[in-house]
XYZ file of C-alpha atoms in Angstrom:
771
model
C -133.080 60.899 5.266
C -129.578 61.308 6.532
C -127.202 58.360 7.216
C -124.141 58.744 9.498
C -120.936 56.595 9.790
C -117.841 57.058 11.936
C -114.689 55.291 13.259
C -114.038 55.503 16.907
C -110.736 54.643 18.370
C -110.381 54.015 22.051
C -107.237 53.157 23.845
C -106.823 51.400 27.217
C -103.638 51.817 29.170
C -101.427 48.780 29.526
C -100.297 49.757 32.962
C -102.382 51.881 35.442
C -99.687 51.884 38.099
C -97.973 55.087 37.144
C -99.422 58.535 36.913
C -97.167 59.300 33.944
C -98.566 56.425 32.013
C -102.177 57.433 32.795
C -101.550 60.949 31.630
C -99.970 59.816 28.385
C -102.776 57.396 27.613
C -105.481 59.902 28.509
C -103.857 62.596 26.481
C -103.281 60.463 23.420
C -106.310 58.181 23.401
C -108.730 60.694 21.938
C -111.627 59.430 19.764
C -110.830 59.640 16.098
C -114.027 60.038 14.408
C -115.300 60.859 10.969
C -118.842 61.541 9.959
C -120.459 61.506 6.563
C -123.297 63.825 6.451
C -125.804 64.078 3.620
C -127.764 67.338 3.768
C -130.443 68.768 1.420
C -129.840 72.056 -0.172
C -132.506 74.565 -1.007
C -132.771 73.016 -4.415
C -133.528 69.645 -2.845
C -130.362 68.019 -4.270
C -128.339 65.776 -1.898
C -124.629 66.841 -1.436
C -121.877 64.615 0.028
C -119.789 66.369 2.688
C -116.015 65.729 3.062
C -115.100 63.253 5.768
C -112.298 63.993 8.196
C -110.433 61.227 10.089
C -108.390 62.032 13.123
C -106.171 59.254 14.476
C -103.807 59.496 17.406
C -100.973 57.113 18.057
C -101.432 54.103 20.228
C -98.652 53.411 22.801
C -97.359 50.241 24.421
C -94.296 49.628 26.649
C -91.507 47.311 25.482
C -90.657 44.152 27.287
C -94.238 43.773 28.690
C -95.298 40.189 29.132
C -98.553 39.611 27.116
C -101.709 38.111 28.601
C -102.803 34.683 27.380
C -105.485 36.221 25.191
C -103.565 39.379 24.498
C -103.264 42.690 26.172
C -105.756 45.360 25.054
C -104.083 48.510 23.960
C -106.921 50.241 22.071
C -110.332 49.834 20.356
C -111.700 50.342 16.839
C -115.226 51.711 16.387
C -117.080 52.355 13.184
C -120.697 53.351 12.774
C -121.010 51.077 9.805
C -120.054 48.107 11.847
C -122.887 45.502 12.246
C -123.372 41.880 13.001
C -122.463 41.097 9.365
C -119.233 43.045 9.492
C -115.884 42.438 10.978
C -112.668 44.421 11.608
C -109.416 43.528 9.863
C -105.807 44.681 10.650
C -102.959 44.749 8.073
C -99.450 46.073 8.135
C -96.463 45.797 10.492
C -97.003 43.026 13.028
C -100.591 42.375 12.018
C -101.831 39.030 13.365
C -98.402 38.318 14.925
C -97.690 41.053 17.395
C -101.202 42.683 17.082
C -104.739 41.583 16.264
C -108.330 42.924 16.464
C -111.276 40.954 17.853
C -114.956 41.094 16.768
C -115.593 43.818 19.332
C -112.888 46.011 17.737
C -110.369 45.621 20.597
C -106.707 45.890 19.497
C -104.756 43.291 21.357
C -100.905 42.975 21.851
C -99.913 39.341 21.441
C -96.084 39.404 22.032
C -93.300 40.999 24.086
C -91.987 43.951 22.073
C -88.454 45.307 21.895
C -88.145 48.981 21.078
C -84.427 48.576 20.150
C -85.519 46.262 17.333
C -88.609 48.162 16.159
C -89.843 51.336 17.781
C -92.999 52.002 15.738
C -95.594 49.780 13.892
C -97.683 51.123 11.061
C -100.990 49.319 10.508
C -104.168 49.713 8.452
C -107.757 49.225 9.874
C -110.556 47.979 7.580
C -114.203 47.044 8.140
C -115.470 44.342 5.717
C -118.904 42.945 4.899
C -118.690 39.254 5.720
C -121.280 38.279 3.200
C -119.676 39.714 0.076
C -116.225 40.511 1.364
C -116.500 44.151 0.337
C -115.160 46.959 2.402
C -117.831 49.051 4.103
C -115.670 52.055 4.643
C -112.275 53.446 3.501
C -109.202 51.983 5.098
C -107.396 54.131 7.691
C -103.763 54.132 8.800
C -102.636 54.343 12.389
C -99.390 53.780 14.338
C -98.475 51.864 17.482
C -95.489 53.417 19.278
C -93.362 51.136 21.543
C -92.385 53.055 24.697
C -88.845 52.621 26.001
C -87.655 51.273 29.335
C -84.075 51.343 30.569
C -83.052 47.856 29.572
C -79.760 48.585 27.692
C -76.272 49.344 29.036
C -73.807 51.823 27.541
C -71.346 50.231 25.085
C -67.813 51.460 24.435
C -65.978 50.841 21.114
C -62.975 48.465 21.367
C -59.272 49.533 21.777
C -59.609 53.129 22.703
C -56.330 54.997 22.643
C -55.117 58.581 22.398
C -51.930 60.568 22.494
C -50.636 63.949 23.642
C -47.263 65.600 23.414
C -45.212 65.841 26.534
C -45.091 69.296 28.275
C -48.519 70.220 26.808
C -50.326 73.024 28.588
C -53.180 72.243 31.003
C -56.552 71.869 29.304
C -55.142 70.382 26.091
C -57.568 67.867 24.539
C -56.209 64.342 24.567
C -59.060 62.381 23.000
C -62.843 61.881 22.938
C -64.509 58.760 24.362
C -67.916 57.991 22.962
C -70.220 55.277 24.313
C -73.551 54.279 22.859
C -76.845 53.259 24.515
C -79.570 51.439 22.541
C -82.296 53.067 24.660
C -84.306 55.994 23.461
C -81.817 58.920 23.305
C -84.708 61.382 23.889
C -85.212 59.992 27.363
C -82.923 59.634 30.338
C -82.683 55.942 29.474
C -80.488 56.778 26.458
C -78.444 59.665 27.834
C -74.966 59.019 29.129
C -72.574 60.598 31.552
C -68.860 59.887 31.876
C -66.434 59.612 34.787
C -62.724 58.818 35.223
C -62.019 56.151 37.851
C -58.232 56.864 37.962
C -55.677 59.342 36.693
C -57.690 62.298 37.802
C -54.562 64.113 38.968
C -53.470 64.467 35.304
C -56.721 64.146 33.253
C -60.418 64.944 33.370
C -63.447 64.126 31.283
C -66.661 66.080 30.625
C -70.253 65.046 29.783
C -69.326 64.786 26.118
C -66.562 62.240 26.771
C -63.720 64.714 26.003
C -60.569 63.903 27.978
C -58.246 66.874 28.750
C -55.097 67.412 30.694
C -55.183 69.141 34.109
C -51.406 69.880 34.328
C -48.492 70.698 32.066
C -46.004 68.414 33.734
C -46.333 65.395 31.351
C -42.835 64.067 30.673
C -42.305 61.170 28.242
C -38.875 60.436 29.520
C -40.426 59.737 32.990
C -43.799 58.246 32.037
C -44.509 57.498 28.400
C -47.921 55.807 28.721
C -51.050 55.997 30.935
C -53.933 53.571 31.317
C -57.133 55.332 32.333
C -60.408 53.666 33.334
C -63.449 55.500 32.058
C -67.108 54.819 33.262
C -70.234 55.513 31.193
C -73.673 55.546 32.905
C -77.213 56.260 31.740
C -79.859 58.106 33.710
C -77.605 61.062 34.322
C -77.976 62.767 37.671
C -79.611 59.706 39.234
C -77.932 57.215 41.501
C -79.386 54.292 39.650
C -79.008 53.315 36.020
C -76.953 51.048 33.825
C -73.161 51.594 33.505
C -70.109 50.220 31.719
C -66.369 50.818 32.008
C -63.416 50.665 29.583
C -59.587 51.146 29.694
C -58.232 54.013 27.611
C -54.533 53.989 26.556
C -52.983 57.501 26.517
C -49.509 57.708 24.901
C -47.219 60.629 25.656
C -45.439 61.572 22.471
C -41.875 62.957 22.422
C -40.710 66.455 21.651
C -37.201 67.823 21.500
C -36.987 68.940 25.105
C -33.639 67.366 26.072
C -30.248 68.762 25.067
C -27.526 66.543 23.525
C -24.292 66.041 25.446
C -21.079 64.029 24.867
C -20.734 60.668 26.590
C -17.090 61.350 27.614
C -14.727 64.262 27.880
C -11.981 62.810 25.647
C -11.999 60.785 22.399
C -8.799 59.303 21.016
C -8.197 57.910 17.556
C -5.332 56.402 15.495
C -5.233 57.233 11.815
C -2.750 55.972 9.166
C -1.098 58.659 7.154
C -2.213 57.186 3.842
C -5.942 57.479 4.797
C -7.820 58.986 1.866
C -9.521 62.344 2.334
C -13.223 61.892 3.040
C -12.639 58.775 5.082
C -14.278 58.345 8.472
C -11.897 58.650 11.475
C -14.267 57.772 14.285
C -17.608 58.481 16.082
C -18.141 60.889 18.931
C -20.982 59.308 20.986
C -23.775 61.668 22.122
C -26.434 61.272 24.849
C -29.902 62.633 24.165
C -33.008 61.274 25.934
C -35.300 62.291 23.184
C -36.407 59.957 20.477
C -34.266 59.748 17.346
C -36.591 61.872 15.204
C -36.439 64.677 17.735
C -32.663 64.665 18.202
C -31.063 67.607 16.398
C -27.474 68.098 17.653
C -25.075 70.610 16.061
C -21.368 69.919 16.152
C -18.594 72.550 15.880
C -14.890 72.074 15.510
C -12.181 74.227 16.895
C -11.558 77.007 14.322
C -7.921 76.029 13.627
C -8.756 72.501 12.535
C -11.912 73.039 10.459
C -9.940 72.928 7.163
C -8.362 69.587 8.062
C -11.210 67.752 9.760
C -14.942 67.653 9.477
C -17.794 66.381 11.702
C -21.434 65.594 10.880
C -24.275 63.678 12.585
C -24.950 60.147 11.484
C -28.306 58.308 11.497
C -28.098 57.797 15.263
C -27.367 61.531 15.708
C -23.838 60.810 16.920
C -20.890 62.856 15.528
C -18.838 61.286 12.687
C -15.331 62.723 12.520
C -13.836 62.642 8.999
C -10.671 63.651 7.221
C -10.613 66.456 4.674
C -6.966 66.639 3.625
C -4.159 64.039 3.526
C -2.078 63.419 6.646
C 1.697 63.309 6.738
C 3.439 61.527 9.606
C 6.706 63.182 8.725
C 5.117 66.611 9.220
C 2.666 66.239 12.171
C 2.376 63.141 14.310
C -0.490 64.204 16.664
C -3.451 66.461 16.493
C -5.346 67.707 19.597
C -8.444 69.919 19.310
C -11.881 70.501 20.824
C -15.388 69.711 19.555
C -18.553 71.404 20.745
C -22.148 70.210 20.640
C -25.359 72.241 20.966
C -29.042 71.694 20.364
C -32.003 74.032 20.197
C -34.915 72.526 22.148
C -38.577 73.508 21.975
C -39.107 73.744 25.708
C -37.003 74.539 28.738
C -36.472 71.420 30.794
C -34.673 71.165 34.056
C -32.532 68.387 32.529
C -30.991 70.937 30.164
C -29.186 72.822 32.897
C -26.330 71.984 35.176
C -22.524 72.084 35.384
C -22.133 68.426 34.585
C -23.397 68.693 31.029
C -20.599 67.725 28.585
C -21.154 70.154 25.742
C -17.397 70.165 24.934
C -14.983 67.271 24.435
C -11.314 66.890 23.491
C -10.247 64.846 20.403
C -6.693 63.354 20.108
C -5.643 61.959 16.727
C -2.384 59.977 16.488
C -0.953 59.645 12.986
C 0.551 56.232 12.159
C 3.483 56.086 9.808
C 3.162 53.778 6.740
C 5.244 53.136 3.642
C 3.469 55.482 1.249
C 3.468 55.243 -2.510
C 4.852 58.014 -4.615
C 2.826 61.110 -4.893
C 2.330 62.946 -8.189
C 2.345 66.698 -8.160
C -0.993 66.527 -10.020
C -3.761 64.019 -9.798
C -4.477 64.428 -13.563
C -2.372 65.773 -16.376
C -3.650 67.415 -19.542
C -1.524 67.948 -22.606
C -2.223 68.827 -26.206
C -0.231 68.409 -29.431
C -0.900 69.085 -33.085
C -1.456 66.132 -35.380
C 0.890 65.240 -38.222
C 4.674 65.622 -38.316
C 6.167 66.988 -35.152
C 9.270 69.023 -34.636
C 9.972 67.609 -31.156
C 8.348 64.419 -29.802
C 8.192 65.705 -26.213
C 4.677 66.745 -25.203
C 5.134 67.369 -21.515
C 6.386 65.739 -18.271
C 5.016 64.169 -15.142
C 6.636 64.335 -11.708
C 6.235 62.331 -8.506
C 8.111 62.083 -5.214
C 8.419 59.661 -2.341
C 6.755 61.267 0.743
C 8.550 58.981 3.187
C 11.786 59.836 4.954
C 13.598 57.274 2.767
C 12.846 59.384 -0.268
C 13.512 56.642 -2.844
C 14.173 57.528 -6.451
C 11.155 57.277 -8.727
C 10.892 55.390 -12.014
C 8.102 56.058 -14.536
C 6.461 53.672 -16.973
C 3.379 53.201 -19.147
C 1.969 49.685 -19.259
C -0.465 50.133 -22.156
C 1.322 48.689 -25.254
C -1.046 50.543 -27.642
C -0.376 53.913 -26.042
C 1.237 56.277 -28.637
C 3.196 57.967 -25.868
C 6.282 56.806 -24.084
C 7.695 58.150 -20.831
C 11.302 58.691 -19.774
C 11.792 56.326 -16.824
C 13.984 58.816 -14.972
C 12.949 62.320 -15.953
C 9.234 61.592 -16.569
C 9.172 63.320 -19.945
C 6.350 62.205 -22.222
C 7.148 61.860 -25.939
C 5.399 60.504 -29.006
C 6.197 57.161 -30.413
C 4.461 57.770 -33.684
C 2.805 60.461 -35.717
C -0.764 61.263 -34.666
C -3.858 61.757 -36.799
C -6.748 63.616 -35.277
C -9.209 62.243 -37.790
C -8.435 58.731 -36.561
C -8.248 59.506 -32.791
C -8.907 62.888 -31.365
C -7.824 62.170 -27.799
C -5.890 59.591 -25.755
C -6.236 58.713 -22.095
C -3.615 56.617 -20.334
C -1.991 55.986 -16.973
C 1.554 56.756 -15.979
C 2.988 54.658 -13.225
C 5.394 56.045 -10.656
C 7.219 53.322 -8.630
C 9.859 53.475 -5.973
C 13.224 52.361 -7.448
C 13.643 49.411 -5.002
C 12.505 45.805 -5.016
C 8.750 45.616 -4.567
C 8.597 49.354 -4.412
C 5.289 51.143 -3.905
C 3.377 52.240 -7.010
C 1.017 55.135 -7.730
C -0.878 56.131 -10.891
C -1.713 59.361 -12.544
C -4.142 59.842 -15.407
C -2.924 61.713 -18.501
C -5.293 63.180 -21.045
C -3.711 63.936 -24.436
C -5.719 66.043 -26.882
C -4.796 65.936 -30.578
C -5.135 69.400 -32.131
C -6.233 69.712 -35.695
C -4.296 71.050 -38.644
C -5.564 71.599 -42.144
C -4.250 68.389 -43.618
C -7.264 66.984 -45.390
C -8.430 67.928 -48.876
C -12.073 68.790 -49.429
C -14.336 66.177 -51.014
C -17.362 66.714 -53.305
C -20.816 65.979 -51.939
C -24.326 65.805 -53.464
C -22.832 64.827 -56.809
C -25.330 62.085 -57.345
C -28.199 64.583 -57.460
C -26.920 66.438 -60.516
C -28.559 65.382 -63.767
C -29.792 66.833 -67.009
C -33.410 66.515 -68.166
C -33.991 66.161 -71.947
C -36.343 69.157 -71.658
C -33.971 71.441 -69.805
C -33.347 74.831 -71.302
C -30.119 76.818 -71.192
C -29.694 78.546 -67.843
C -31.398 75.760 -65.891
C -29.791 74.891 -62.556
C -29.374 71.088 -62.855
C -27.999 70.495 -59.374
C -26.452 71.925 -56.177
C -23.161 70.499 -55.036
C -21.388 70.860 -51.694
C -18.152 69.880 -50.053
C -16.937 68.135 -46.944
C -13.653 68.253 -45.095
C -12.586 65.935 -42.258
C -10.713 68.732 -40.515
C -12.190 70.158 -37.383
C -12.626 73.827 -38.286
C -13.126 73.994 -42.051
C -13.231 77.365 -43.626
C -15.639 78.271 -46.473
C -15.179 76.168 -49.517
C -14.623 77.657 -52.949
C -15.745 75.973 -56.156
C -14.403 76.406 -59.646
C -14.241 74.408 -62.957
C -10.734 72.902 -63.442
C -11.509 72.709 -67.170
C -13.909 74.792 -69.177
C -17.036 73.039 -70.397
C -19.118 73.946 -73.387
C -22.198 72.384 -71.891
C -22.127 73.460 -68.268
C -21.056 76.280 -66.028
C -20.521 76.589 -62.278
C -21.762 79.304 -59.945
C -20.218 79.534 -56.401
C -22.784 80.668 -53.851
C -20.017 81.518 -51.351
C -21.849 79.561 -48.688
C -20.091 76.154 -49.159
C -22.398 75.259 -52.037
C -22.358 75.798 -55.764
C -24.813 75.292 -58.590
C -24.274 73.616 -61.906
C -25.977 75.611 -64.706
C -26.832 74.211 -68.200
C -25.430 76.171 -71.134
C -27.199 74.573 -74.023
C -30.021 72.148 -74.721
C -30.370 69.097 -76.882
C -29.469 66.290 -74.513
C -30.973 62.882 -75.108
C -30.966 59.547 -73.344
C -30.633 57.793 -76.724
C -27.035 58.893 -76.992
C -24.682 57.184 -74.626
C -22.149 59.940 -74.115
C -20.143 60.677 -70.971
C -20.643 64.098 -69.446
C -18.068 64.893 -66.791
C -17.032 68.031 -65.036
C -13.729 68.438 -63.192
C -14.395 70.664 -60.247
C -11.686 72.249 -58.213
C -12.500 72.722 -54.467
C -10.345 74.689 -52.015
C -10.999 74.947 -48.284
C -9.431 78.334 -47.576
C -7.498 76.992 -44.570
C -3.884 77.413 -43.544
C -2.222 75.918 -45.424
C -4.894 75.871 -48.043
C -5.890 72.406 -49.392
C -7.283 71.877 -52.838
C -8.731 68.848 -54.695
C -10.048 68.154 -58.140
C -13.177 66.028 -58.093
C -14.960 64.451 -61.068
C -18.648 65.055 -61.388
C -20.465 62.699 -63.704
C -23.744 64.041 -65.052
C -26.517 61.766 -66.197
C -29.112 62.426 -68.868
C -32.674 61.675 -67.694
C -36.244 61.644 -68.931
C -38.099 63.854 -66.583
C -41.636 64.714 -65.628
C -42.872 68.162 -64.593
C -40.885 69.789 -61.977
C -37.667 68.011 -63.127
C -38.692 64.747 -61.486
C -36.467 62.153 -62.959
C -38.273 59.237 -64.480
C -35.567 57.374 -66.342
C -31.865 58.069 -66.352
C -29.183 56.573 -68.503
C -25.665 56.442 -67.236
C -22.783 57.317 -69.526
C -20.918 54.461 -71.277
C -17.440 54.168 -69.872
C -14.748 53.511 -72.401
C -11.331 52.183 -71.417
C -10.174 50.652 -68.170
C -9.546 52.386 -64.884
C -6.045 52.821 -63.629
C -6.426 50.399 -60.799
C -7.801 47.687 -63.075
C -4.951 48.297 -65.578
C -2.309 47.986 -62.855
C -3.787 44.713 -61.668
C -3.758 43.257 -65.210
C -0.178 44.319 -65.762
C 0.948 42.771 -62.463
C -0.733 39.408 -63.368
C 1.065 39.381 -66.803
C 4.454 40.056 -65.213
C 3.997 37.331 -62.645
C 3.115 34.753 -65.295
C 6.164 35.744 -67.431
C 8.512 35.275 -64.475
C 7.099 31.889 -63.690
C 7.526 30.693 -67.304
C 11.110 31.955 -67.466
C 11.992 30.179 -64.207
C 10.538 26.883 -65.524
C 12.453 27.158 -68.812
C 15.746 27.927 -67.086
C 15.400 25.035 -64.666
C 14.834 22.514 -67.499
C 17.778 23.930 -69.357
C 20.139 23.617 -66.423
C 19.050 20.013 -65.891
C 19.760 19.172 -69.530
C 23.205 20.782 -69.282
C 24.069 18.592 -66.324
C 23.259 15.424 -68.222
C 25.379 16.574 -71.235
C 28.304 17.328 -68.964
C 28.301 13.720 -67.815
C 28.806 12.568 -71.406
C 25.911 10.222 -71.441
C 22.268 10.350 -72.273
C 19.637 9.735 -69.714
C 19.000 6.356 -71.129
C 22.648 5.351 -70.374
C 22.466 6.350 -66.728
C 23.223 3.544 -64.316
C 22.497 3.157 -60.688
C 24.288 1.408 -57.803
C 22.737 -0.636 -55.069
C 24.457 0.049 -51.740
C 24.176 -2.199 -48.709
C 24.989 -1.086 -45.158
C 25.662 -3.646 -42.520
C 24.970 -1.053 -39.787
C 24.542 2.618 -39.407
C 27.364 5.062 -38.736
C 30.269 2.705 -39.678
C 31.756 4.675 -42.594
C 33.178 3.008 -45.687
C 34.448 -0.098 -43.837
C 30.994 -1.590 -43.480
C 29.623 -0.613 -46.858
C 29.485 -3.009 -49.873
C 28.685 -1.588 -53.234
C 27.343 -3.526 -56.174
C 27.431 -2.647 -59.793
C 23.923 -2.621 -61.124
C 25.164 -3.142 -64.595
C 25.617 -6.836 -63.776
C 21.970 -6.937 -62.939
C 21.198 -5.423 -66.284
C 23.382 -7.964 -68.079
C 21.751 -10.729 -66.147
C 18.448 -9.481 -67.404
C 19.612 -9.719 -71.034
C 21.781 -12.878 -70.723
C 19.821 -15.885 -69.609
C 22.992 -18.077 -69.541
C 24.409 -16.091 -66.705
C 25.053 -18.298 -63.703
C 26.403 -17.086 -60.413
C 29.766 -18.453 -59.225
C 29.735 -21.303 -56.770
C 29.888 -20.486 -53.138
C 27.797 -18.164 -50.923
C 26.016 -15.460 -52.746
C 24.591 -12.198 -51.540
C 21.617 -12.611 -53.902
C 19.323 -15.456 -54.557
C 19.225 -17.042 -57.991
C 18.433 -14.516 -60.620
C 15.094 -15.155 -62.144
C 14.383 -13.479 -65.392
C 11.341 -11.381 -65.235
C 8.545 -12.414 -67.598
C 8.515 -9.052 -69.300
C 12.171 -7.906 -69.158
C 12.936 -5.863 -72.168
C 15.689 -3.696 -70.863
C 13.446 -2.090 -68.320
C 15.776 -1.312 -65.470
C 12.983 -0.249 -63.183
C 11.235 -3.639 -63.597
C 14.521 -5.404 -62.926
C 15.108 -3.587 -59.757
C 11.597 -4.312 -58.529
C 12.108 -8.046 -59.246
C 15.402 -8.017 -57.353
C 13.883 -6.212 -54.429
C 11.043 -8.705 -54.247
C 13.538 -11.602 -54.247
C 15.624 -10.001 -51.563
C 12.541 -9.322 -49.414
C 11.511 -13.027 -49.580
C 14.993 -14.495 -49.135
C 15.448 -15.092 -45.383
C 19.029 -16.358 -45.758
C 20.292 -13.400 -47.751
C 21.805 -10.308 -46.218
C 19.215 -7.477 -45.796
C 19.642 -4.215 -47.710
C 18.967 -0.876 -46.206
C 18.653 1.703 -48.957
C 18.796 2.188 -52.658
C 20.803 5.234 -53.611
C 20.775 7.048 -56.956
C 23.924 8.926 -57.939
C 23.882 11.502 -60.634
C 27.466 12.670 -60.566
C 30.281 12.409 -58.061
C 33.732 13.872 -57.463
C 34.673 15.656 -60.672
C 37.623 17.248 -58.953
C 38.920 14.063 -57.282
C 42.320 12.722 -58.408
C 40.801 9.244 -58.552
C 37.896 10.475 -60.535
C 34.464 9.192 -59.817
C 33.941 6.026 -57.820
C 30.443 5.612 -59.244
C 29.750 3.030 -61.828
C 27.720 5.585 -63.741
C 30.705 6.287 -66.091
C 32.191 2.800 -66.105
C 31.359 -0.651 -67.180
C 31.970 -3.732 -65.054
C 33.023 -5.759 -68.020
C 35.047 -3.326 -70.203
C 36.782 -0.725 -68.012
C 40.005 0.892 -69.181
C 40.700 2.537 -65.809
C 43.386 1.248 -63.417
C 42.269 1.140 -59.812
C 45.438 -0.558 -58.384
C 46.440 2.685 -56.696
C 43.639 2.074 -54.210
C 45.851 -0.565 -52.531
C 48.239 2.262 -51.664
C 45.615 4.237 -49.727
C 45.616 2.058 -46.692
C 43.168 -0.250 -44.960
C 40.240 2.271 -45.042
C 40.055 1.744 -48.890
C 40.760 -2.005 -48.916
C 37.124 -2.691 -49.717
C 37.227 -0.426 -52.748
C 40.529 -1.955 -53.815
C 39.013 -5.404 -53.712
C 36.017 -4.246 -55.747
C 37.752 -2.230 -58.422
C 41.395 -3.388 -58.195
C 43.042 -6.025 -60.522
C 44.450 -9.159 -58.824
C 46.384 -10.341 -62.005
C 44.128 -12.979 -63.461
C 40.712 -11.460 -63.280
C 39.852 -8.438 -65.235
C 36.216 -8.385 -64.408
C 34.686 -6.891 -61.256
C 32.461 -9.033 -59.291
C 29.631 -7.960 -57.245
């Protein structure tokens, strides 16, 4: 028994109106069948033959309005289909755009858009409705959406291109590309292009490439073109969809125009003190090209090229500049020619003609000014050896007044720290002090030249003074701290390498030697500015504090040769292998250094001088007291009252303080009747001959007595008038109660001494002085 099963696919055209559609459907709607054959072999065993499925694509046009129950586009047929089976579709658009009915008809349910989806891939299945099992293997098939011309060409936004002016005909300007959403394999999606204007200068081909048709493009006449481009599908046919756009074509500049001067004459005024390199003026140039394509070349008349210069500025105009200083007194006016030329990339009619100004005349008028003095050099350089000098003059500066007035010049240096002075008339430079190269190797200062008139013009010149070196520094020992003796060192061991240093500029080779022979060490000069210290004997120990010192003489070999003796102190160390110092003991210094000894002696001398001065002062004071004939305990004082200042002796009343002392010791003392200069004397409670206490009491009484006469000062007199004929007027050597001196001669001295005569004179009855 043999059972046979097969799928049959049948298609029905959607539209029968066109012959093209009928042919497509008939050609592509072939039955896709497969058969399963079971045959018996000679042995009687059933064999399963391979099944082959052949499916063709189904086709449907886009934008087709569907029928209410769906538009049939094909049919499924399977030999296993029965009343208990049904067909099922799955995949793209299944049950939305497409479905299958019980008869196996494939129906289109919606309007399709090829531009959104051009092909649908589905799977066909036949299923037993009772158990839900598949009766046959699933098969894949496709539904292709056929295109119709429903889309217009679309241009990209803002299309623009550019081309250089004077380009040859046929030069590509740009490419315009429009797109059409329709099927590009059909006429619906193919596009043709057309220019709607500008065809006298440009053309476009089927690929959208725009090219020039002439070589007469000139940016200076027309720098931009707006071209309208049309794109249409269905090429070659009068109907179809189309679209237009505006293309901007810019004409770029090239250097095709020559530069010319704007005028035939340029005139400038320049002051004679204008600095070289300064700008005099601008020679304007006309060039129709854009700034990046302008390339003018300026040339001066041969005679004036050393004096003036010209170069283009950022605007490509000519800048005339000054190369050398001007002098009104020499030349007042300059007249010369300037030429301009330019190499262009193309020959333009604008570059020819007799009216092109390629040459112009420049007139420069020099203006006279009061110029400052001019030095014969802008910078002076001198050199002198350091140290003592035979002559202080190191050189001279010179300046002149360039004006017709030709004033005299005076020179000066304002820097107070400058070691050089200048002769104000001759300009000779001379040293103020001795120079030392090791302190300062060079000096730079300014010399001022000024016209010798009021508010005269000034100018400055820089002077560089170099101090040359002489061999005036002694060599110094170096690396001395690295010399030490290890306890384990053997004779002949090099215990250190020493060197030397010299502050002079060009030091010769140093020579080393021992100033004093040593029993412990020797010195070996390497003749390369170093020397080694060699041990002579062993037995050194850190337990013995002994000073080991070498005096090394070092000479520098210069001219004149300088020598020095340097002390090298050698330590004794406990060392590890390789003479690595572990512990070092410095030598014990005995005695005091010279500087410390001098400081101590100076302090001692200062103290001795101070002590001697104090003793002498006290002795002189004691001698003065002895010369007065009284001890310090017998010294008296006098209280002097001044009625007013500046009146001399006429307004001065003196009072003998001895009366105050007597009043202190004599309680029975009563003042005479009548007005008194003092209040009643009150004995102090602790008056025991203490003059100071007595004076303080009297001062207190006088301060509180409003009726008494005020006292100005309290004077203390030590000694007065030893050479006076009248002797001393002080009461220090006299007593108010027992005086053996006669003061009557004071009455003979006139009215200026009447007050003294009344105080110290004798009126006949009284022998006591009153106060």
